[in-house]
């Protein structure tokens, strides 16, 4: 009773033809399998990450796009493990909603803004001198 979730299902950079399975306004920018695992394990799912697996439609072979998350959605008798997540789509929407709130995501955003501000001033271009 395990379902598979690939990062491409939640990626807002992908089209539906490339594998996105949720609406683009709810999708996340380049999620990783570890982020999906963190979010689902925190809510109480039985989670397994397979690092070497890849989404078949993914043309990019980078490590960032690898991995798939297996989540136990239902028990052996067919009842949902967690009543608030009866379907695979509900799990995907929850993961996409929660991933941007992760500490790793918020710290990256803050560090990026600081580096941009530091690099701006004091740049003098070397132009051609007038004759």
Backbone as ProteinMPNN parsed JSONL, in Angstrom:
{"seq_chain_A": "XXXXXXXXXXXXXXXXXXXXXXXXXXXXXXXXXXXXXXXXXXXXXXXXXXXXXXXXXXXXXXXXXXXXXXXXXXXXXXXXXXXXXXXXXXXXXXXXXXXXXXXXXXXXXXXXXXXXXXXXXXXXXXXXXXX", "coords_chain_A": {"N_chain_A": [[0.819, -1.209, 0.0], [2.011, 1.22, -0.635], [2.659, 4.449, -1.978], [4.198, 6.193, -4.733], [6.072, 9.165, -4.913], [7.448, 11.403, -7.018], [9.869, 14.049, -7.307], [9.311, 15.611, -9.578], [6.554, 15.658, -9.788], [5.727, 17.732, -8.181], [6.921, 20.016, -9.09], [7.113, 23.342, -10.089], [8.375, 24.242, -12.341], [7.949, 22.499, -14.324], [5.883, 21.254, -17.003], [2.552, 19.898, -17.422], [2.773, 17.848, -19.236], [5.418, 17.179, -18.874], [5.338, 16.012, -16.436], [4.264, 17.2, -14.097], [1.853, 17.08, -11.498], [0.109, 18.547, -9.988], [-1.719, 21.668, -9.564], [-0.17, 24.562, -11.074], [0.025, 26.909, -9.573], [0.094, 25.985, -7.005], [2.33, 24.485, -6.901], [5.887, 23.792, -6.26], [9.14, 25.324, -6.437], [11.578, 23.462, -7.898], [11.614, 20.983, -6.04], [13.18, 18.595, -3.781], [13.828, 15.071, -3.259], [14.518, 14.552, -0.628], [13.445, 16.739, 0.732], [10.711, 16.282, 0.373], [10.52, 13.918, 1.778], [11.187, 14.786, 4.404], [9.014, 16.486, 5.024], [6.812, 14.742, 4.88], [7.462, 12.752, 6.733], [7.438, 14.237, 9.056], [4.743, 14.741, 9.484], [3.811, 12.281, 10.102], [3.784, 10.014, 8.46], [4.728, 6.752, 7.21], [7.722, 6.558, 5.737], [9.871, 6.075, 2.912], [12.882, 6.566, 1.225], [14.157, 6.393, -2.013], [17.08, 6.817, -3.337], [18.45, 6.349, -5.76], [16.622, 6.059, -7.772], [14.885, 7.324, -10.657], [12.67, 9.674, -12.202], [10.952, 8.591, -15.044], [10.352, 10.364, -17.217], [12.129, 12.406, -16.82], [14.646, 14.262, -18.179], [16.994, 15.373, -17.372], [19.934, 14.408, -15.781], [21.001, 15.096, -13.335], [21.984, 15.03, -9.839], [20.279, 16.444, -8.251], [17.721, 16.052, -9.324], [17.185, 13.431, -8.889], [15.83, 10.515, -7.226], [13.087, 9.108, -5.394], [10.13, 9.122, -3.429], [8.657, 6.882, -1.255], [5.572, 6.369, 0.172], [3.567, 5.218, 2.781], [0.33, 5.021, 2.28], [-2.058, 3.702, 2.804], [-3.31, 1.254, 5.137], [-2.988, -2.354, 5.611], [-5.606, -3.312, 5.617], [-6.915, -1.527, 4.018], [-7.742, 0.915, 4.961], [-7.073, 4.449, 5.364], [-3.817, 5.501, 6.505], [-3.415, 7.945, 7.766], [-6.149, 9.884, 8.571], [-6.607, 12.488, 7.551], [-5.393, 12.524, 5.098], [-6.588, 11.076, 2.592], [-6.144, 10.49, -0.115], [-3.654, 10.168, -2.783], [-3.279, 12.588, -4.063], [-3.96, 14.468, -2.123], [-1.826, 14.184, -0.39], [0.294, 15.032, -2.008], [-0.408, 17.73, -2.459], [-0.299, 18.708, 0.152], [2.449, 18.353, 0.718], [3.6, 20.073, -1.2], [2.638, 22.482, -0.273], [3.886, 22.738, 2.178], [6.681, 22.505, 1.866], [7.972, 25.018, 1.057], [8.081, 26.269, 3.55], [10.055, 25.062, 4.988], [13.065, 25.026, 7.007], [15.503, 24.895, 5.627], [14.822, 25.953, 3.133], [14.006, 28.605, 3.763], [16.33, 29.705, 4.886], [18.101, 29.634, 2.722], [16.931, 31.513, 1.02], [17.248, 33.933, 2.482], [20.068, 34.125, 2.639], [20.708, 34.446, -0.042], [19.667, 36.978, -0.679], [21.277, 38.663, 0.9], [23.836, 38.315, -0.208], [23.46, 39.435, -2.701], [23.095, 42.147, -2.088], [25.573, 42.865, -1.026], [27.315, 42.641, -3.198], [26.754, 44.729, -4.942], [27.666, 47.573, -4.891], [30.417, 49.897, -5.736], [31.559, 49.242, -8.23], [33.507, 49.849, -10.967], [33.447, 50.532, -14.318], [35.598, 49.717, -17.056], [35.984, 51.797, -19.558], [36.354, 52.823, -23.032], [38.818, 55.245, -23.694], [38.327, 58.66, -24.569], [39.485, 60.242, -27.515]], "CA_chain_A": [[0.0, 0.0, 0.0], [2.875, 2.398, -0.718], [2.572, 5.241, -3.213], [5.457, 6.842, -5.112], [6.015, 10.584, -5.27], [8.685, 11.917, -7.601], [9.922, 15.517, -7.21], [8.723, 16.236, -10.77], [5.109, 15.819, -9.578], [5.471, 18.956, -7.422], [7.822, 21.05, -9.594], [6.41, 24.35, -10.89], [9.126, 24.493, -13.574], [7.56, 21.466, -15.29], [4.525, 21.286, -17.536], [1.83, 18.655, -17.136], [3.346, 16.833, -20.119], [6.712, 16.777, -18.314], [5.131, 15.21, -15.249], [3.664, 17.856, -12.93], [0.538, 16.497, -11.243], [-0.723, 19.451, -9.196], [-1.81, 22.977, -10.234], [1.108, 25.289, -11.07], [0.05, 27.915, -8.503], [0.362, 25.306, -5.736], [3.574, 23.723, -7.024], [7.083, 24.331, -5.606], [10.27, 25.419, -7.36], [12.605, 22.428, -7.783], [11.679, 20.25, -4.774], [14.041, 17.412, -3.796], [13.209, 13.92, -2.606], [14.736, 14.65, 0.817], [12.479, 17.701, 1.25], [9.416, 15.604, 0.417], [10.625, 12.959, 2.875], [11.145, 15.523, 5.67], [7.66, 16.989, 5.24], [5.876, 13.626, 5.102], [7.823, 12.077, 7.981], [7.061, 15.122, 10.157], [3.306, 14.652, 9.728], [3.549, 10.971, 10.69], [3.732, 8.928, 7.484], [5.811, 5.781, 7.101], [8.357, 7.076, 4.513], [11.084, 5.419, 2.442], [13.443, 7.315, 0.099], [15.011, 5.628, -2.916], [17.927, 7.871, -3.918], [18.953, 6.039, -7.107], [15.529, 5.997, -8.738], [14.625, 8.567, -11.386], [11.407, 9.766, -12.929], [11.26, 8.219, -16.427], [10.272, 11.496, -18.158], [13.14, 13.41, -16.47], [15.78, 14.169, -19.098], [18.187, 15.86, -16.682], [20.461, 13.326, -14.955], [21.658, 15.653, -12.152], [21.634, 14.443, -8.55], [19.17, 17.234, -7.726], [16.447, 15.56, -9.847], [17.061, 12.011, -8.604], [15.163, 10.082, -6.01], [11.638, 9.043, -5.296], [9.702, 8.916, -2.052], [7.569, 5.912, -1.112], [4.808, 6.729, 1.36], [2.483, 4.275, 3.07], [-0.905, 5.798, 2.317], [-3.126, 2.897, 3.398], [-2.924, 0.061, 5.881], [-3.293, -3.595, 4.901], [-7.057, -3.506, 5.48], [-7.439, -0.556, 3.054], [-8.051, 2.196, 5.59], [-5.936, 5.378, 5.304], [-2.97, 5.579, 7.703], [-3.783, 9.227, 8.392], [-7.462, 10.218, 7.99], [-6.634, 13.77, 6.827], [-4.808, 12.313, 3.761], [-7.181, 9.861, 2.031], [-5.698, 10.222, -1.491], [-2.284, 10.567, -3.108], [-3.281, 14.004, -4.423], [-3.966, 15.25, -0.887], [-0.456, 14.133, 0.129], [1.127, 15.885, -2.866], [-0.758, 19.132, -2.2], [0.236, 19.055, 1.473], [3.91, 18.462, 0.607], [3.911, 21.288, -1.956], [2.292, 23.636, 0.556], [4.744, 22.792, 3.358], [8.109, 22.563, 1.521], [8.55, 26.367, 1.136], [8.217, 26.696, 4.937], [11.178, 24.355, 5.619], [14.166, 25.902, 7.41], [16.525, 24.93, 4.572], [14.353, 26.867, 2.09], [13.976, 29.994, 4.233], [17.71, 30.157, 5.072], [18.681, 29.871, 1.4], [16.385, 32.776, 0.517], [17.875, 35.037, 3.209], [21.479, 34.216, 2.255], [20.767, 34.949, -1.418], [19.428, 38.425, -0.692], [22.428, 39.346, 1.491], [24.969, 38.308, -1.142], [23.161, 40.385, -3.771], [23.291, 43.505, -1.595], [26.998, 43.121, -0.828], [28.056, 42.712, -4.451], [26.31, 45.768, -5.862], [28.356, 48.861, -4.968], [31.858, 50.023, -5.963], [32.037, 48.637, -9.471], [33.813, 50.859, -11.972], [33.688, 49.892, -15.606], [36.691, 50.26, -17.856], [35.495, 52.162, -20.876], [37.386, 53.323, -23.931], [39.091, 56.663, -23.467], [38.06, 59.502, -25.741], [40.714, 60.816, -28.08]], "C_chain_A": [[0.855, 1.262, 0.0], [2.617, 3.118, -2.03], [3.937, 5.862, -3.475], [5.183, 8.307, -5.408], [7.391, 10.982, -5.774], [8.686, 13.438, -7.45], [9.283, 16.229, -8.404], [7.222, 16.465, -10.611], [4.78, 17.175, -8.954], [6.221, 20.169, -7.971], [7.077, 22.053, -10.471], [7.158, 24.723, -12.166], [8.738, 23.506, -14.679], [6.14, 21.717, -15.793], [3.836, 19.981, -17.15], [2.387, 17.528, -18.005], [4.696, 16.323, -19.595], [6.565, 16.083, -16.959], [4.551, 15.893, -14.032], [2.247, 17.339, -12.748], [-0.362, 17.382, -10.388], [-0.768, 20.803, -9.906], [-0.529, 23.794, -10.055], [1.165, 26.33, -9.955], [0.283, 27.289, -7.129], [1.688, 24.564, -5.744], [4.747, 24.5, -6.422], [8.209, 24.394, -6.64], [11.338, 24.395, -6.999], [12.656, 21.736, -6.411], [12.622, 19.055, -4.894], [13.343, 16.287, -3.052], [13.393, 13.99, -1.091], [13.766, 15.653, 1.459], [11.095, 17.07, 1.372], [9.4, 14.615, 1.584], [10.489, 13.665, 4.226], [9.716, 15.947, 6.018], [6.705, 15.845, 5.608], [6.19, 12.879, 6.398], [7.381, 12.912, 9.181], [5.579, 15.009, 10.487], [2.906, 13.262, 10.233], [3.413, 9.825, 9.722], [4.913, 7.976, 7.654], [6.48, 6.045, 5.742], [9.636, 6.31, 4.2], [11.595, 6.206, 1.236], [14.349, 6.394, -0.706], [15.819, 6.633, -3.73], [18.291, 7.602, -5.383], [17.874, 5.993, -8.164], [15.349, 7.355, -9.404], [13.266, 8.512, -12.06], [11.692, 9.492, -14.404], [11.232, 9.376, -17.423], [11.325, 12.559, -17.888], [14.345, 13.244, -17.384], [17.08, 14.569, -18.429], [18.67, 14.797, -15.695], [21.169, 13.835, -13.699], [21.157, 14.979, -10.88], [20.417, 15.143, -7.968], [17.814, 16.645, -8.137], [16.232, 14.078, -9.56], [16.264, 11.761, -7.342], [13.666, 10.025, -6.163], [11.295, 8.694, -3.858], [8.547, 7.92, -2.07], [6.889, 6.203, 0.219], [3.701, 5.698, 1.556], [1.21, 5.069, 3.291], [-2.013, 5.037, 3.037], [-2.551, 1.716, 4.158], [-3.33, -1.177, 5.083], [-4.79, -3.816, 4.695], [-7.702, -2.476, 4.548], [-7.816, 0.781, 3.654], [-6.844, 3.127, 5.503], [-5.141, 5.375, 6.611], [-3.277, 6.848, 8.488], [-5.098, 9.687, 7.755], [-7.5, 11.539, 7.227], [-6.032, 13.663, 5.424], [-5.364, 11.034, 3.143], [-6.642, 9.494, 0.642], [-4.263, 10.663, -1.691], [-2.217, 12.052, -3.453], [-3.261, 14.88, -3.164], [-2.567, 15.288, -0.267], [0.447, 15.063, -0.683], [0.852, 17.367, -2.611], [-0.218, 19.579, -0.84], [1.755, 19.258, 1.403], [4.297, 19.752, -0.111], [3.635, 22.541, -1.136], [3.312, 23.835, 1.685], [6.223, 22.962, 3.026], [8.673, 23.986, 1.566], [8.768, 26.863, 2.564], [9.382, 26.011, 5.651], [12.31, 25.321, 5.941], [15.223, 26.002, 6.321], [16.12, 25.894, 3.464], [14.424, 28.321, 2.548], [15.387, 30.533, 4.441], [18.373, 30.455, 3.736], [18.214, 31.211, 0.837], [17.085, 33.968, 1.181], [19.322, 35.219, 2.808], [21.617, 34.79, 0.851], [20.576, 36.45, -1.483], [20.626, 39.183, -0.137], [23.587, 39.414, 0.501], [24.721, 39.282, -2.293], [23.443, 41.812, -3.31], [24.773, 43.819, -1.435], [27.714, 43.368, -2.156], [27.728, 43.907, -5.315], [27.248, 46.971, -5.983], [29.825, 48.766, -5.346], [32.382, 49.395, -7.225], [32.277, 49.743, -10.486], [34.149, 50.163, -13.281], [34.86, 50.53, -16.324], [36.168, 50.524, -19.262], [36.641, 52.62, -21.761], [37.596, 54.806, -23.668], [38.834, 57.438, -24.753], [39.37, 60.112, -26.212], [40.541, 62.266, -28.409]], "O_chain_A": [[0.459, 2.272, 0.58], [2.386, 2.489, -3.063], [4.736, 6.036, -2.555], [4.199, 8.652, -6.062], [8.378, 10.905, -5.042], [7.622, 14.057, -7.462], [8.766, 17.337, -8.254], [6.67, 17.371, -11.235], [3.692, 17.712, -9.166], [6.162, 21.245, -7.377], [6.478, 21.675, -11.478], [6.619, 25.456, -12.996], [9.15, 23.66, -15.829], [5.313, 22.311, -15.102], [4.469, 19.071, -16.614], [2.464, 16.382, -17.562], [5.07, 15.176, -19.843], [7.553, 15.616, -16.393], [4.355, 15.237, -13.009], [1.515, 17.174, -13.724], [-1.492, 16.996, -10.092], [0.068, 21.061, -10.771], [0.117, 23.724, -9.009], [2.246, 26.611, -9.438], [0.634, 27.996, -6.185], [2.126, 24.065, -4.707], [4.635, 25.687, -6.116], [8.231, 23.618, -7.596], [11.929, 24.457, -5.921], [13.642, 21.888, -5.689], [12.84, 18.553, -5.997], [12.388, 16.515, -2.309], [12.524, 13.54, -0.344], [13.318, 15.451, 2.587], [10.389, 17.294, 2.355], [8.398, 14.487, 2.288], [9.757, 13.196, 5.098], [9.268, 15.789, 7.154], [5.897, 15.969, 6.528], [5.276, 12.424, 7.085], [6.991, 12.36, 10.21], [5.192, 15.165, 11.646], [1.796, 13.079, 10.733], [2.967, 8.747, 10.117], [5.961, 8.354, 8.177], [5.874, 5.785, 4.703], [10.39, 5.944, 5.101], [10.826, 6.489, 0.318], [15.202, 5.703, -0.15], [15.317, 7.224, -4.685], [18.425, 8.545, -6.163], [18.185, 5.897, -9.351], [15.621, 8.397, -8.808], [12.779, 7.445, -12.435], [12.597, 10.107, -14.968], [12.007, 9.378, -18.38], [11.419, 13.527, -18.642], [14.996, 12.2, -17.367], [18.155, 14.156, -18.864], [17.893, 14.334, -14.86], [21.878, 13.064, -13.053], [20.056, 14.429, -10.843], [19.612, 14.521, -7.274], [16.854, 16.731, -7.372], [15.205, 13.52, -9.946], [16.053, 12.649, -6.516], [13.058, 10.768, -6.934], [12.077, 8.049, -3.16], [7.579, 8.094, -2.81], [7.541, 6.275, 1.26], [2.988, 5.35, 0.615], [1.021, 5.701, 4.33], [-2.805, 5.62, 3.776], [-1.454, 1.24, 3.865], [-3.938, -1.069, 4.018], [-5.198, -4.435, 3.713], [-8.908, -2.537, 4.309], [-8.177, 1.701, 2.92], [-5.706, 2.661, 5.56], [-5.717, 5.262, 7.693], [-3.384, 6.827, 9.714], [-5.165, 9.863, 6.538], [-8.338, 11.706, 6.341], [-6.142, 14.603, 4.636], [-4.69, 10.005, 3.161], [-6.676, 8.325, 0.256], [-3.713, 11.422, -0.893], [-1.214, 12.709, -3.17], [-2.609, 15.924, -3.151], [-2.167, 16.299, 0.31], [1.264, 15.793, -0.121], [1.784, 18.169, -2.554], [0.263, 20.704, -0.701], [2.282, 20.22, 1.961], [5.217, 20.448, 0.318], [4.323, 23.55, -1.291], [3.571, 24.966, 2.099], [6.961, 23.518, 3.839], [9.779, 24.162, 2.077], [9.557, 27.783, 2.777], [9.673, 26.339, 6.801], [12.502, 26.315, 5.241], [15.786, 27.076, 6.106], [16.973, 26.585, 2.908], [14.862, 29.183, 1.786], [15.625, 31.715, 4.194], [19.127, 31.421, 3.622], [19.0, 31.954, 0.25], [17.473, 34.913, 0.493], [19.774, 36.353, 2.649], [22.552, 35.544, 0.583], [21.25, 37.128, -2.259], [20.964, 40.248, -0.653], [24.246, 40.447, 0.383], [25.662, 39.888, -2.805], [23.983, 42.608, -4.079], [25.185, 44.95, -1.69], [28.613, 44.205, -2.232], [28.372, 44.095, -6.347], [27.593, 47.352, -7.101], [30.416, 47.688, -5.288], [33.56, 49.042, -7.286], [31.359, 50.489, -10.828], [35.034, 49.308, -13.334], [35.088, 51.734, -16.214], [35.941, 49.602, -20.045], [37.767, 52.786, -21.293], [36.632, 55.538, -23.444], [39.081, 56.956, -25.858], [40.242, 60.451, -25.413], [41.475, 62.905, -28.892]]}, "name": "protein", "num_of_chains": 1, "seq": "XXXXXXXXXXXXXXXXXXXXXXXXXXXXXXXXXXXXXXXXXXXXXXXXXXXXXXXXXXXXXXXXXXXXXXXXXXXXXXXXXXXXXXXXXXXXXXXXXXXXXXXXXXXXXXXXXXXXXXXXXXXXXXXXXXX"}
